[in-house]
């Protein structure tokens, strides 16, 4: 799950937590950049629902993760400390994910979106909150990928999860 670190609206945090609950209830393990904001709220939601949550940190160790980046360590089943910095962490995060979901977001989220597209991942976009996610259709059009067929859009977390599950079934039936 990728998205806004500092969402301006509380509604983004509530949507993220709801998404985490729904992902866990549908058997997904949540993987994030081990950061704050909507990604962390998704982790909290997944844990509330009895799910698993993993982080991919840009830091080399727990101390750097906390002190330099100011990122949380609670609620994660495991955090991989990459020492790779943020841009390289984004690549590792997307590579580890079967499905990449987006809520809001800025330049880091845009980076994760382009990586997900290049790696031909299944992508889910919660477009009810601003940032990259709300503008993803326009971004796809600008970069010549408006017909990318592994992406789904929804305004509500429940519909997004349902669409992702359907997209996974289609992918499994064609492979």
Short mmCIF file of C-alpha atoms in Angstrom, two decimals:
data_model
loop_
_atom_site.label_atom_id
_atom_site.label_comp_id
_atom_site.label_asym_id
_atom_site.label_seq_id
_atom_site.Cartn_x
_atom_site.Cartn_y
_atom_site.Cartn_z
CA UNK A 1 0.00 0.00 0.00
CA UNK A 2 1.44 3.35 -1.07
CA UNK A 3 0.22 6.85 -0.40
CA UNK A 4 0.26 10.14 1.40
CA UNK A 5 2.61 10.47 4.36
CA UNK A 6 0.92 13.63 5.63
CA UNK A 7 -2.67 13.65 4.40
CA UNK A 8 -4.41 16.98 4.89
CA UNK A 9 -7.78 15.33 5.49
CA UNK A 10 -8.59 12.90 8.28
CA UNK A 11 -10.88 11.05 5.87
CA UNK A 12 -7.83 9.63 4.08
CA UNK A 13 -6.66 8.02 7.31
CA UNK A 14 -10.08 6.47 7.95
CA UNK A 15 -10.22 5.12 4.38
CA UNK A 16 -6.75 3.65 4.78
CA UNK A 17 -7.63 1.92 8.03
CA UNK A 18 -10.82 0.52 6.49
CA UNK A 19 -8.78 -0.72 3.53
CA UNK A 20 -6.37 -2.49 5.89
CA UNK A 21 -9.23 -4.25 7.67
CA UNK A 22 -10.73 -5.38 4.36
CA UNK A 23 -7.40 -6.57 2.99
CA UNK A 24 -6.77 -8.68 6.09
CA UNK A 25 -10.29 -10.13 6.06
CA UNK A 26 -9.75 -11.16 2.43
CA UNK A 27 -6.47 -12.93 3.17
CA UNK A 28 -4.01 -10.30 1.99
CA UNK A 29 -0.79 -9.55 3.82
CA UNK A 30 -0.19 -5.80 3.87
CA UNK A 31 3.22 -4.56 2.76
CA UNK A 32 4.14 -0.88 3.03
CA UNK A 33 7.18 1.37 2.98
CA UNK A 34 7.16 1.17 6.79
CA UNK A 35 6.31 4.87 6.91
CA UNK A 36 3.69 7.12 8.48
CA UNK A 37 0.38 8.36 7.09
CA UNK A 38 -2.05 6.29 5.07
CA UNK A 39 0.38 3.36 4.73
CA UNK A 40 0.67 3.07 8.50
CA UNK A 41 -3.10 3.40 8.96
CA UNK A 42 -3.53 0.50 6.53
CA UNK A 43 -1.13 -1.52 8.67
CA UNK A 44 -3.14 -0.65 11.81
CA UNK A 45 -6.38 -1.70 10.12
CA UNK A 46 -4.89 -5.00 9.00
CA UNK A 47 -3.62 -5.74 12.49
CA UNK A 48 -7.02 -4.86 14.01
CA UNK A 49 -8.56 -7.50 11.75
CA UNK A 50 -5.98 -10.13 12.73
CA UNK A 51 -3.92 -9.77 9.55
CA UNK A 52 -0.21 -9.57 8.91
CA UNK A 53 1.73 -6.42 8.08
CA UNK A 54 5.24 -6.06 6.75
CA UNK A 55 7.40 -3.01 6.16
CA UNK A 56 10.20 -2.30 3.71
CA UNK A 57 12.27 0.45 5.29
CA UNK A 58 14.73 2.76 3.56
CA UNK A 59 16.84 2.70 6.74
CA UNK A 60 19.82 0.44 7.39
CA UNK A 61 18.60 -0.51 10.85
CA UNK A 62 15.91 0.09 13.46
CA UNK A 63 17.73 3.04 15.01
CA UNK A 64 18.02 4.89 11.70
CA UNK A 65 14.42 3.97 10.88
CA UNK A 66 13.23 5.70 14.05
CA UNK A 67 15.75 8.52 14.48
CA UNK A 68 16.54 9.66 10.92
CA UNK A 69 13.27 8.86 9.18
CA UNK A 70 10.87 9.15 12.13
CA UNK A 71 9.05 6.01 11.05
CA UNK A 72 7.07 3.66 13.33
CA UNK A 73 8.04 0.13 14.31
CA UNK A 74 4.85 -0.91 16.13
CA UNK A 75 2.16 -3.06 14.49
CA UNK A 76 4.53 -4.60 11.95
CA UNK A 77 5.09 -8.35 12.01
CA UNK A 78 8.43 -7.71 10.40
CA UNK A 79 10.37 -4.79 8.93
CA UNK A 80 13.08 -5.32 6.35
CA UNK A 81 15.77 -2.69 6.83
CA UNK A 82 17.22 -2.19 3.35
CA UNK A 83 19.66 0.69 3.83
CA UNK A 84 18.68 1.62 0.29
CA UNK A 85 17.22 5.08 0.85
CA UNK A 86 13.71 6.05 -0.18
CA UNK A 87 13.78 5.78 -4.00
CA UNK A 88 15.44 2.35 -3.99
CA UNK A 89 13.12 1.23 -1.17
CA UNK A 90 10.20 2.12 -3.44
CA UNK A 91 11.50 -0.31 -6.06
CA UNK A 92 11.97 -3.08 -3.48
CA UNK A 93 8.50 -2.47 -2.03
CA UNK A 94 6.79 -2.73 -5.40
CA UNK A 95 8.86 -5.76 -6.44
CA UNK A 96 7.77 -7.62 -3.27
CA UNK A 97 4.08 -6.86 -3.86
CA UNK A 98 1.68 -8.92 -5.94
CA UNK A 99 -0.79 -6.03 -5.97
CA UNK A 100 0.03 -2.36 -5.39
CA UNK A 101 -2.65 -0.08 -3.94
CA UNK A 102 -2.59 3.72 -3.88
CA UNK A 103 -4.25 6.31 -1.63
CA UNK A 104 -3.43 9.96 -2.26
CA UNK A 105 0.28 10.59 -2.39
CA UNK A 106 2.97 12.87 -3.74
CA UNK A 107 6.26 12.39 -5.55
CA UNK A 108 7.17 9.15 -3.74
CA UNK A 109 3.78 7.67 -4.58
CA UNK A 110 4.18 8.77 -8.19
CA UNK A 111 7.52 6.94 -8.23
CA UNK A 112 5.86 3.80 -6.84
CA UNK A 113 3.07 4.06 -9.44
CA UNK A 114 5.50 4.27 -12.34
CA UNK A 115 7.49 1.33 -10.98
CA UNK A 116 4.29 -0.72 -10.61
CA UNK A 117 3.38 0.09 -14.21
CA UNK A 118 6.84 -0.83 -15.51
CA UNK A 119 6.76 -4.12 -13.58
CA UNK A 120 3.23 -4.77 -14.90
CA UNK A 121 1.74 -5.22 -11.44
CA UNK A 122 -1.96 -5.33 -10.67
CA UNK A 123 -2.78 -1.85 -9.39
CA UNK A 124 -5.67 -0.59 -7.28
CA UNK A 125 -6.38 3.10 -6.91
CA UNK A 126 -8.57 4.54 -4.18
CA UNK A 127 -9.50 7.72 -5.99
CA UNK A 128 -11.67 9.33 -3.33
CA UNK A 129 -8.74 11.19 -1.81
CA UNK A 130 -6.46 13.65 -3.65
CA UNK A 131 -2.86 13.46 -4.79
CA UNK A 132 -1.45 10.94 -7.22
CA UNK A 133 -4.32 8.48 -6.72
CA UNK A 134 -7.00 11.03 -7.61
CA UNK A 135 -5.04 11.98 -10.72
CA UNK A 136 -3.94 8.49 -11.77
CA UNK A 137 -6.21 8.35 -14.84
CA UNK A 138 -4.78 11.63 -16.11
CA UNK A 139 -1.24 10.41 -15.37
CA UNK A 140 -1.89 7.21 -17.34
CA UNK A 141 -3.18 9.28 -20.25
CA UNK A 142 -0.16 11.62 -20.19
CA UNK A 143 2.33 8.75 -20.23
CA UNK A 144 0.47 6.83 -22.94
CA UNK A 145 -0.84 4.04 -20.72
CA UNK A 146 -4.53 4.87 -20.45
CA UNK A 147 -5.35 1.37 -21.71
CA UNK A 148 -3.27 -0.43 -19.06
CA UNK A 149 -5.53 -3.37 -18.24
CA UNK A 150 -4.16 -4.35 -14.81
CA UNK A 151 -5.49 -1.30 -12.99
CA UNK A 152 -8.77 -0.76 -11.16
CA UNK A 153 -10.28 2.36 -9.64
CA UNK A 154 -12.81 2.80 -6.85
CA UNK A 155 -13.96 5.51 -4.47
CA UNK A 156 -14.64 3.14 -1.56
CA UNK A 157 -12.26 0.58 -0.01
CA UNK A 158 -14.80 -2.28 -0.18
CA UNK A 159 -15.33 -1.83 -3.91
CA UNK A 160 -11.57 -1.51 -4.48
CA UNK A 161 -10.90 -4.82 -2.72
CA UNK A 162 -13.70 -6.51 -4.67
CA UNK A 163 -12.27 -5.23 -7.96
CA UNK A 164 -8.75 -6.32 -6.99
CA UNK A 165 -9.97 -9.82 -6.15
CA UNK A 166 -11.66 -10.01 -9.56
CA UNK A 167 -8.50 -8.75 -11.30
CA UNK A 168 -6.45 -11.42 -9.51
CA UNK A 169 -8.89 -14.15 -10.63
CA UNK A 170 -8.63 -12.97 -14.24
CA UNK A 171 -4.83 -12.95 -14.03
CA UNK A 172 -4.79 -16.47 -12.57
CA UNK A 173 -7.11 -17.76 -15.29
CA UNK A 174 -4.93 -16.35 -18.07
CA UNK A 175 -1.60 -17.60 -16.77
#
